[in-house]
Amino acid sequence: MKPLHHPLLVAFLLVGLAGCYKDDVDVSARTDNPFDADYSGPSVFSLDSIFVEQVVGPPSYFRQVVQFKVNAALFLAPASYQVEVHDLLEGTRTLVGQVPPGSHTLRYHRNEYQPGQEVCLELRLTNNNAFGRPGTICGTWP
């Protein structure tokens, strides 16, 4: 009876070990993560609207709001993130978050604006001190 158990045990172990074998993954060939600089998929960002809002002070003032959306359906897994906004007109960079949190809608505020002036923003996803591929959105108010 002992000789029968030994071959079955060996066969069971071989089948179990064969099931654990994994193919090597070429990480450099993976370009489907929007949080990576070498992302090559569809655009992550889309312009929603541009409008002017009044901030009640003191002092009260008006500012331009560029509202855009992040296509979170492109994420490989749910993730927290911010977006780095590079205002190509002013040359400034800032980080913005979702408004309200979890909505994938973001707002960038500009204090200097002129009606009819085109505004272009270069946007990059960021989390854990890493930045994704930049994308550009442009729009005009009104």
CSV table of N, CA and C in Angstrom, one decimal:
chain,number,residue,atom,x,y,z
A,1,MET,N,0.8,-1.2,0.0
A,1,MET,CA,0.0,0.0,0.0
A,1,MET,C,0.9,1.3,0.0
A,2,LYS,N,2.0,1.2,0.7
A,2,LYS,CA,2.9,2.4,0.7
A,2,LYS,C,3.4,2.8,-0.7
A,3,PRO,N,3.7,1.8,-1.5
A,3,PRO,CA,4.2,2.2,-2.9
A,3,PRO,C,3.1,2.9,-3.7
A,4,LEU,N,1.9,2.6,-3.5
A,4,LEU,CA,0.8,3.3,-4.2
A,4,LEU,C,0.6,4.7,-3.8
A,5,HIS,N,0.8,5.1,-2.6
A,5,HIS,CA,0.7,6.4,-2.1
A,5,HIS,C,1.8,7.3,-2.6
A,6,HIS,N,3.0,6.8,-2.7
A,6,HIS,CA,4.1,7.6,-3.2
A,6,HIS,C,4.0,8.1,-4.6
A,7,PRO,N,3.6,7.3,-5.6
A,7,PRO,CA,3.4,7.8,-6.9
A,7,PRO,C,2.3,8.8,-7.0
A,8,LEU,N,1.2,8.6,-6.3
A,8,LEU,CA,0.1,9.5,-6.3
A,8,LEU,C,0.5,10.9,-5.7
A,9,LEU,N,1.3,10.8,-4.7
A,9,LEU,CA,1.7,12.1,-4.0
A,9,LEU,C,2.6,12.8,-5.0
A,10,VAL,N,3.5,12.2,-5.6
A,10,VAL,CA,4.4,12.8,-6.6
A,10,VAL,C,3.6,13.4,-7.7
A,11,ALA,N,2.7,12.7,-8.3
A,11,ALA,CA,1.8,13.2,-9.4
A,11,ALA,C,1.0,14.4,-8.9
A,12,PHE,N,0.5,14.4,-7.7
A,12,PHE,CA,-0.3,15.5,-7.2
A,12,PHE,C,0.6,16.8,-7.0
A,13,LEU,N,1.8,16.6,-6.5
A,13,LEU,CA,2.8,17.7,-6.4
A,13,LEU,C,3.2,18.3,-7.7
A,14,LEU,N,3.4,17.4,-8.7
A,14,LEU,CA,3.8,17.9,-10.0
A,14,LEU,C,2.6,18.7,-10.7
A,15,VAL,N,1.4,18.3,-10.5
A,15,VAL,CA,0.3,19.0,-11.1
A,15,VAL,C,0.1,20.3,-10.3
A,16,GLY,N,0.3,20.3,-9.0
A,16,GLY,CA,0.2,21.5,-8.2
A,16,GLY,C,1.2,22.6,-8.6
A,17,LEU,N,2.5,22.1,-8.8
A,17,LEU,CA,3.5,23.0,-9.1
A,17,LEU,C,3.4,23.6,-10.5
A,18,ALA,N,2.9,22.8,-11.4
A,18,ALA,CA,2.7,23.2,-12.8
A,18,ALA,C,1.6,24.3,-12.9
A,19,GLY,N,0.7,24.2,-12.0
A,19,GLY,CA,-0.4,25.3,-11.9
A,19,GLY,C,0.1,26.6,-11.4
A,20,CYS,N,1.2,26.6,-10.7
A,20,CYS,CA,1.8,27.8,-10.2
A,20,CYS,C,2.7,28.6,-11.1
A,21,TYR,N,3.1,27.9,-12.2
A,21,TYR,CA,4.0,28.5,-13.2
A,21,TYR,C,3.4,29.8,-13.8
A,22,LYS,N,4.1,30.8,-13.9
A,22,LYS,CA,3.6,32.1,-14.5
A,22,LYS,C,4.6,32.5,-15.6
A,23,ASP,N,4.0,33.0,-16.7
A,23,ASP,CA,4.8,33.5,-17.8
A,23,ASP,C,5.5,34.8,-17.3
A,24,ASP,N,6.6,35.1,-17.8
A,24,ASP,CA,7.3,36.4,-17.5
A,24,ASP,C,6.5,37.5,-18.2
A,25,VAL,N,6.3,38.6,-17.5
A,25,VAL,CA,5.6,39.7,-18.1
A,25,VAL,C,6.6,40.8,-18.4
A,26,ASP,N,6.5,41.2,-19.7
A,26,ASP,CA,7.4,42.3,-20.2
A,26,ASP,C,6.7,43.6,-19.8
A,27,VAL,N,7.2,44.2,-18.7
A,27,VAL,CA,6.6,45.4,-18.1
A,27,VAL,C,6.7,46.6,-19.1
A,28,SER,N,7.8,46.7,-19.9
A,28,SER,CA,8.0,47.8,-20.8
A,28,SER,C,7.0,47.7,-21.9
A,29,ALA,N,6.4,46.6,-22.2
A,29,ALA,CA,5.4,46.5,-23.3
A,29,ALA,C,4.0,46.9,-22.8
A,30,ARG,N,3.8,47.1,-21.5
A,30,ARG,CA,2.5,47.5,-20.9
A,30,ARG,C,2.4,49.0,-21.0
A,31,THR,N,1.5,49.5,-21.8
A,31,THR,CA,1.3,51.0,-21.9
A,31,THR,C,-0.1,51.3,-21.7
A,32,ASP,N,-0.9,50.5,-20.9
A,32,ASP,CA,-2.3,50.8,-20.8
A,32,ASP,C,-2.7,51.4,-19.4
A,33,ASN,N,-1.7,51.8,-18.7
A,33,ASN,CA,-1.9,52.4,-17.4
A,33,ASN,C,-1.8,54.0,-17.5
A,34,PRO,N,-3.0,54.7,-17.3
A,34,PRO,CA,-3.0,56.2,-17.5
A,34,PRO,C,-2.0,56.9,-16.5
A,35,PHE,N,-1.6,56.2,-15.4
A,35,PHE,CA,-0.7,56.8,-14.4
A,35,PHE,C,0.7,56.7,-14.8
A,36,ASP,N,1.0,56.0,-16.0
A,36,ASP,CA,2.4,55.9,-16.4
A,36,ASP,C,2.7,56.9,-17.5
A,37,ALA,N,3.9,57.4,-17.5
A,37,ALA,CA,4.4,58.4,-18.5
A,37,ALA,C,4.3,57.9,-19.9
A,38,ASP,N,4.4,56.6,-20.1
A,38,ASP,CA,4.4,56.0,-21.5
A,38,ASP,C,3.0,55.4,-21.9
A,39,TYR,N,2.0,55.9,-21.2
A,39,TYR,CA,0.6,55.5,-21.5
A,39,TYR,C,0.3,55.8,-23.0
A,40,SER,N,-0.3,54.9,-23.7
A,40,SER,CA,-0.6,55.1,-25.1
A,40,SER,C,-2.0,54.9,-25.5
A,41,GLY,N,-2.9,55.0,-24.5
A,41,GLY,CA,-4.3,54.8,-24.8
A,41,GLY,C,-5.1,56.0,-25.1
A,42,PRO,N,-6.4,56.0,-25.1
A,42,PRO,CA,-7.2,57.2,-25.4
A,42,PRO,C,-7.0,58.3,-24.3
A,43,SER,N,-7.5,59.5,-24.7
A,43,SER,CA,-7.4,60.6,-23.8
A,43,SER,C,-8.0,60.4,-22.5
A,44,VAL,N,-7.4,60.8,-21.4
A,44,VAL,CA,-7.9,60.6,-20.1
A,44,VAL,C,-8.7,61.8,-19.7
A,45,PHE,N,-8.5,63.0,-20.3
A,45,PHE,CA,-9.1,64.2,-19.9
A,45,PHE,C,-10.1,64.8,-21.0
A,46,SER,N,-11.2,65.4,-20.6
A,46,SER,CA,-12.1,66.1,-21.5
A,46,SER,C,-12.6,67.4,-20.8
A,47,LEU,N,-12.6,68.4,-21.7
A,47,LEU,CA,-13.1,69.7,-21.2
A,47,LEU,C,-14.6,69.6,-20.9
A,48,ASP,N,-15.1,70.1,-19.8
A,48,ASP,CA,-16.5,70.1,-19.5
A,48,ASP,C,-17.1,71.5,-19.7
A,49,SER,N,-16.5,72.5,-19.1
A,49,SER,CA,-17.0,73.9,-19.3
A,49,SER,C,-16.0,74.9,-18.8
A,50,ILE,N,-16.2,76.1,-19.3
A,50,ILE,CA,-15.4,77.3,-18.8
A,50,ILE,C,-16.5,78.3,-18.4
A,51,PHE,N,-16.3,78.9,-17.2
A,51,PHE,CA,-17.3,79.9,-16.8
A,51,PHE,C,-16.6,80.8,-15.8
A,52,VAL,N,-17.2,81.9,-15.4
A,52,VAL,CA,-16.7,82.8,-14.4
A,52,VAL,C,-17.6,82.8,-13.2
A,53,GLU,N,-17.0,82.8,-12.0
A,53,GLU,CA,-17.8,82.8,-10.8
A,53,GLU,C,-17.3,83.9,-9.9
A,54,GLN,N,-18.2,84.4,-9.0
A,54,GLN,CA,-17.8,85.4,-8.1
A,54,GLN,C,-17.5,84.8,-6.8
A,55,VAL,N,-16.3,85.2,-6.2
A,55,VAL,CA,-15.9,84.8,-4.9
A,55,VAL,C,-16.3,85.9,-3.9
A,56,VAL,N,-17.1,85.6,-3.0
A,56,VAL,CA,-17.6,86.6,-2.0
A,56,VAL,C,-16.5,86.7,-0.9
A,57,GLY,N,-16.0,87.9,-0.7
A,57,GLY,CA,-14.9,88.2,0.2
A,57,GLY,C,-15.3,88.6,1.5
A,58,PRO,N,-14.5,89.4,2.2
A,58,PRO,CA,-13.8,90.5,1.6
A,58,PRO,C,-12.4,90.0,1.2
A,59,PRO,N,-11.8,90.5,0.1
A,59,PRO,CA,-12.6,91.2,-0.9
A,59,PRO,C,-13.3,90.3,-1.9
A,60,SER,N,-14.3,90.7,-2.5
A,60,SER,CA,-15.0,89.9,-3.5
A,60,SER,C,-14.3,90.1,-4.8
A,61,TYR,N,-14.3,89.0,-5.6
A,61,TYR,CA,-13.6,89.1,-6.9
A,61,TYR,C,-14.2,88.0,-7.8
A,62,PHE,N,-13.9,88.1,-9.1
A,62,PHE,CA,-14.3,87.2,-10.1
A,62,PHE,C,-13.1,86.3,-10.5
A,63,ARG,N,-13.4,85.1,-10.8
A,63,ARG,CA,-12.3,84.2,-11.3
A,63,ARG,C,-12.9,83.3,-12.4
A,64,GLN,N,-12.0,82.9,-13.3
A,64,GLN,CA,-12.4,82.0,-14.3
A,64,GLN,C,-12.2,80.5,-13.8
A,65,VAL,N,-13.2,79.7,-14.2
A,65,VAL,CA,-13.1,78.3,-13.8
A,65,VAL,C,-13.1,77.4,-15.0
A,66,VAL,N,-12.1,76.6,-15.1
A,66,VAL,CA,-12.0,75.6,-16.2
A,66,VAL,C,-12.3,74.3,-15.6
A,67,GLN,N,-13.5,73.7,-15.9
A,67,GLN,CA,-13.9,72.4,-15.4
A,67,GLN,C,-13.7,71.3,-16.4
A,68,PHE,N,-13.1,70.2,-15.9
A,68,PHE,CA,-12.8,69.1,-16.8
A,68,PHE,C,-13.1,67.8,-16.1
A,69,LYS,N,-13.1,66.8,-16.9
A,69,LYS,CA,-13.4,65.4,-16.3
A,69,LYS,C,-12.3,64.5,-16.6
A,70,VAL,N,-12.1,63.5,-15.7
A,70,VAL,CA,-11.1,62.4,-15.9
A,70,VAL,C,-11.9,61.2,-16.2
A,71,ASN,N,-11.5,60.5,-17.3
A,71,ASN,CA,-12.2,59.2,-17.6
A,71,ASN,C,-11.6,58.1,-16.8
A,72,ALA,N,-12.2,57.9,-15.6
A,72,ALA,CA,-11.7,56.9,-14.7
A,72,ALA,C,-12.0,55.5,-15.1
A,73,ALA,N,-12.8,55.3,-16.2
A,73,ALA,CA,-13.0,54.0,-16.7
A,73,ALA,C,-11.8,53.4,-17.3
A,74,LEU,N,-10.8,54.3,-17.6
A,74,LEU,CA,-9.5,53.8,-18.2
A,74,LEU,C,-8.5,53.3,-17.2
A,75,PHE,N,-8.8,53.6,-15.9
A,75,PHE,CA,-8.0,53.1,-14.8
A,75,PHE,C,-8.0,51.6,-14.7
A,76,LEU,N,-6.9,51.0,-14.5
A,76,LEU,CA,-6.8,49.5,-14.4
A,76,LEU,C,-7.4,49.0,-13.1
A,77,ALA,N,-7.5,49.9,-12.0
A,77,ALA,CA,-8.1,49.6,-10.7
A,77,ALA,C,-8.5,50.9,-10.1
A,78,PRO,N,-9.4,50.9,-9.2
A,78,PRO,CA,-9.8,52.2,-8.5
A,78,PRO,C,-8.5,52.8,-7.9
A,79,ALA,N,-8.4,54.1,-8.0
A,79,ALA,CA,-7.2,54.8,-7.5
A,79,ALA,C,-7.6,56.2,-7.0
A,80,SER,N,-6.9,56.6,-6.0
A,80,SER,CA,-7.0,58.0,-5.6
A,80,SER,C,-5.9,58.8,-6.4
A,81,TYR,N,-6.2,60.0,-6.7
A,81,TYR,CA,-5.3,60.8,-7.6
A,81,TYR,C,-5.6,62.3,-7.5
A,82,GLN,N,-4.6,63.0,-8.0
A,82,GLN,CA,-4.8,64.5,-8.3
A,82,GLN,C,-4.4,64.7,-9.7
A,83,VAL,N,-4.6,65.9,-10.2
A,83,VAL,CA,-4.2,66.2,-11.5
A,83,VAL,C,-3.3,67.5,-11.4
A,84,GLU,N,-2.1,67.4,-12.1
A,84,GLU,CA,-1.2,68.5,-12.2
A,84,GLU,C,-1.7,69.3,-13.4
A,85,VAL,N,-2.0,70.6,-13.2
A,85,VAL,CA,-2.4,71.5,-14.2
A,85,VAL,C,-1.3,72.5,-14.5
A,86,HIS,N,-0.9,72.5,-15.8
A,86,HIS,CA,0.1,73.4,-16.3
A,86,HIS,C,-0.7,74.4,-17.2
A,87,ASP,N,-0.9,75.6,-16.7
A,87,ASP,CA,-1.6,76.6,-17.5
A,87,ASP,C,-0.6,77.2,-18.5
A,88,LEU,N,-0.9,76.8,-19.8
A,88,LEU,CA,0.1,77.2,-20.9
A,88,LEU,C,0.1,78.6,-21.2
A,89,LEU,N,-1.0,79.4,-20.8
A,89,LEU,CA,-1.1,80.8,-21.0
A,89,LEU,C,-0.3,81.6,-19.9
A,90,GLU,N,-0.5,81.2,-18.6
A,90,GLU,CA,0.2,81.8,-17.5
A,90,GLU,C,1.5,81.2,-17.2
A,91,GLY,N,1.8,80.0,-17.5
A,91,GLY,CA,3.0,79.3,-17.2
A,91,GLY,C,3.0,78.7,-15.8
A,92,THR,N,1.9,78.7,-15.1
A,92,THR,CA,1.9,78.2,-13.7
A,92,THR,C,1.6,76.7,-13.7
A,93,ARG,N,2.0,76.1,-12.6
A,93,ARG,CA,1.6,74.7,-12.3
A,93,ARG,C,1.0,74.6,-11.0
A,94,THR,N,-0.1,73.7,-10.9
A,94,THR,CA,-0.7,73.5,-9.6
A,94,THR,C,-1.4,72.2,-9.6
A,95,LEU,N,-1.7,71.6,-8.4
A,95,LEU,CA,-2.4,70.3,-8.3
A,95,LEU,C,-3.8,70.6,-7.9
A,96,VAL,N,-4.8,69.9,-8.5
A,96,VAL,CA,-6.2,70.0,-8.2
A,96,VAL,C,-6.7,68.7,-7.9
A,97,GLY,N,-7.8,68.6,-7.2
A,97,GLY,CA,-8.5,67.4,-6.8
A,97,GLY,C,-10.0,67.4,-7.3
A,98,GLN,N,-10.7,66.3,-7.1
A,98,GLN,CA,-12.1,66.2,-7.5
A,98,GLN,C,-13.0,67.1,-6.7
A,99,VAL,N,-14.0,67.6,-7.4
A,99,VAL,CA,-15.0,68.5,-6.8
A,99,VAL,C,-16.4,68.0,-7.2
A,100,PRO,N,-17.2,67.3,-6.4
A,100,PRO,CA,-16.8,66.9,-5.0
A,100,PRO,C,-15.9,65.6,-5.1
A,101,PRO,N,-15.2,65.3,-4.0
A,101,PRO,CA,-14.3,64.1,-4.0
A,101,PRO,C,-15.0,62.9,-4.5
A,102,GLY,N,-14.3,62.1,-5.3
A,102,GLY,CA,-14.8,60.9,-5.9
A,102,GLY,C,-15.7,61.1,-7.1
A,103,SER,N,-15.8,62.3,-7.6
A,103,SER,CA,-16.7,62.5,-8.8
A,103,SER,C,-16.0,62.5,-10.1
A,104,HIS,N,-14.7,62.6,-10.2
A,104,HIS,CA,-13.9,62.6,-11.4
A,104,HIS,C,-14.1,63.9,-12.2
A,105,THR,N,-14.7,64.9,-11.5
A,105,THR,CA,-14.8,66.2,-12.1
A,105,THR,C,-13.8,67.1,-11.3
A,106,LEU,N,-13.0,67.9,-12.0
A,106,LEU,CA,-12.0,68.8,-11.4
A,106,LEU,C,-12.2,70.2,-11.9
A,107,ARG,N,-11.7,71.1,-11.1
A,107,ARG,CA,-11.8,72.6,-11.5
A,107,ARG,C,-10.5,73.2,-11.3
A,108,TYR,N,-10.1,74.0,-12.3
A,108,TYR,CA,-8.9,74.8,-12.2
A,108,TYR,C,-9.4,76.3,-12.2
A,109,HIS,N,-8.8,77.1,-11.3
A,109,HIS,CA,-9.2,78.5,-11.1
A,109,HIS,C,-8.2,79.4,-11.7
A,110,ARG,N,-8.6,80.4,-12.5
A,110,ARG,CA,-7.7,81.4,-13.0
A,110,ARG,C,-8.2,82.8,-12.6
A,111,ASN,N,-7.3,83.6,-12.1
A,111,ASN,CA,-7.6,85.0,-11.7
A,111,ASN,C,-7.5,86.0,-12.8
A,112,GLU,N,-6.6,85.7,-13.8
A,112,GLU,CA,-6.4,86.5,-14.9
A,112,GLU,C,-7.1,85.9,-16.1
A,113,TYR,N,-8.1,86.6,-16.7
A,113,TYR,CA,-8.8,86.1,-17.9
A,113,TYR,C,-9.3,87.3,-18.7
A,114,GLN,N,-9.6,87.0,-20.0
A,114,GLN,CA,-10.3,87.9,-20.9
A,114,GLN,C,-11.3,87.2,-21.7
A,115,PRO,N,-12.5,87.7,-21.8
A,115,PRO,CA,-13.5,87.1,-22.7
A,115,PRO,C,-13.0,86.8,-24.1
A,116,GLY,N,-13.2,85.7,-24.6
A,116,GLY,CA,-12.8,85.3,-25.9
A,116,GLY,C,-11.4,84.8,-26.0
A,117,GLN,N,-10.7,84.8,-25.0
A,117,GLN,CA,-9.3,84.3,-25.0
A,117,GLN,C,-9.3,82.8,-24.8
A,118,GLU,N,-8.5,82.1,-25.7
A,118,GLU,CA,-8.4,80.7,-25.6
A,118,GLU,C,-7.5,80.3,-24.4
A,119,VAL,N,-7.9,79.3,-23.7
A,119,VAL,CA,-7.2,78.8,-22.5
A,119,VAL,C,-6.8,77.4,-22.8
A,120,CYS,N,-5.5,77.0,-22.7
A,120,CYS,CA,-5.1,75.7,-22.9
A,120,CYS,C,-4.4,75.2,-21.7
A,121,LEU,N,-4.7,74.0,-21.2
A,121,LEU,CA,-4.1,73.4,-20.0
A,121,LEU,C,-3.5,72.1,-20.4
A,122,GLU,N,-2.3,71.9,-19.9
A,122,GLU,CA,-1.7,70.6,-20.0
A,122,GLU,C,-1.9,69.9,-18.7
A,123,LEU,N,-2.5,68.7,-18.7
A,123,LEU,CA,-2.9,67.9,-17.5
A,123,LEU,C,-2.2,66.6,-17.4
A,124,ARG,N,-1.8,66.2,-16.2
A,124,ARG,CA,-1.2,64.9,-15.9
A,124,ARG,C,-1.8,64.4,-14.7
A,125,LEU,N,-2.2,63.1,-14.7
A,125,LEU,CA,-2.5,62.4,-13.5
A,125,LEU,C,-1.3,62.2,-12.6
A,126,THR,N,-1.6,62.2,-11.3
A,126,THR,CA,-0.5,62.0,-10.4
A,126,THR,C,-1.0,61.3,-9.1
A,127,ASN,N,-0.2,60.3,-8.7
A,127,ASN,CA,-0.4,59.7,-7.4
A,127,ASN,C,0.9,59.1,-7.0
A,128,ASN,N,1.2,59.0,-5.7
A,128,ASN,CA,2.4,58.5,-5.1
A,128,ASN,C,3.7,59.0,-5.8
A,129,ASN,N,3.7,60.4,-6.0
A,129,ASN,CA,4.8,61.1,-6.6
A,129,ASN,C,5.2,60.6,-8.0
A,130,ALA,N,4.3,60.0,-8.7
A,130,ALA,CA,4.5,59.6,-10.1
A,130,ALA,C,3.5,60.4,-11.0
A,131,PHE,N,3.9,60.7,-12.2
A,131,PHE,CA,3.1,61.5,-13.1
A,131,PHE,C,2.8,60.7,-14.4
A,132,GLY,N,1.6,60.8,-14.9
A,132,GLY,CA,1.2,60.1,-16.1
A,132,GLY,C,1.5,61.0,-17.3
A,133,ARG,N,1.2,60.5,-18.5
A,133,ARG,CA,1.4,61.2,-19.8
A,133,ARG,C,0.6,62.4,-19.8
A,134,PRO,N,1.2,63.6,-20.2
A,134,PRO,CA,0.4,64.8,-20.3
A,134,PRO,C,-0.6,64.8,-21.4
A,135,GLY,N,-1.8,65.4,-21.2
A,135,GLY,CA,-2.8,65.6,-22.2
A,135,GLY,C,-3.2,67.1,-22.2
A,136,THR,N,-3.6,67.6,-23.3
A,136,THR,CA,-4.0,69.0,-23.4
A,136,THR,C,-5.4,69.2,-23.7
A,137,ILE,N,-6.1,70.1,-23.0
A,137,ILE,CA,-7.4,70.5,-23.3
A,137,ILE,C,-7.4,72.0,-23.6
A,138,CYS,N,-8.3,72.5,-24.5
A,138,CYS,CA,-8.4,74.0,-24.7
A,138,CYS,C,-9.8,74.3,-24.8
A,139,GLY,N,-10.1,75.6,-24.5
A,139,GLY,CA,-11.4,76.1,-24.6
A,139,GLY,C,-11.4,77.6,-24.5
A,140,THR,N,-12.6,78.2,-24.8
A,140,THR,CA,-12.7,79.7,-24.8
A,140,THR,C,-14.0,80.0,-24.0
A,141,TRP,N,-13.9,81.1,-23.2
A,141,TRP,CA,-15.1,81.7,-22.6
A,141,TRP,C,-15.3,83.1,-23.0
A,142,PRO,N,-16.4,83.5,-23.3
A,142,PRO,CA,-17.6,82.8,-23.8
A,142,PRO,C,-17.5,82.5,-25.3
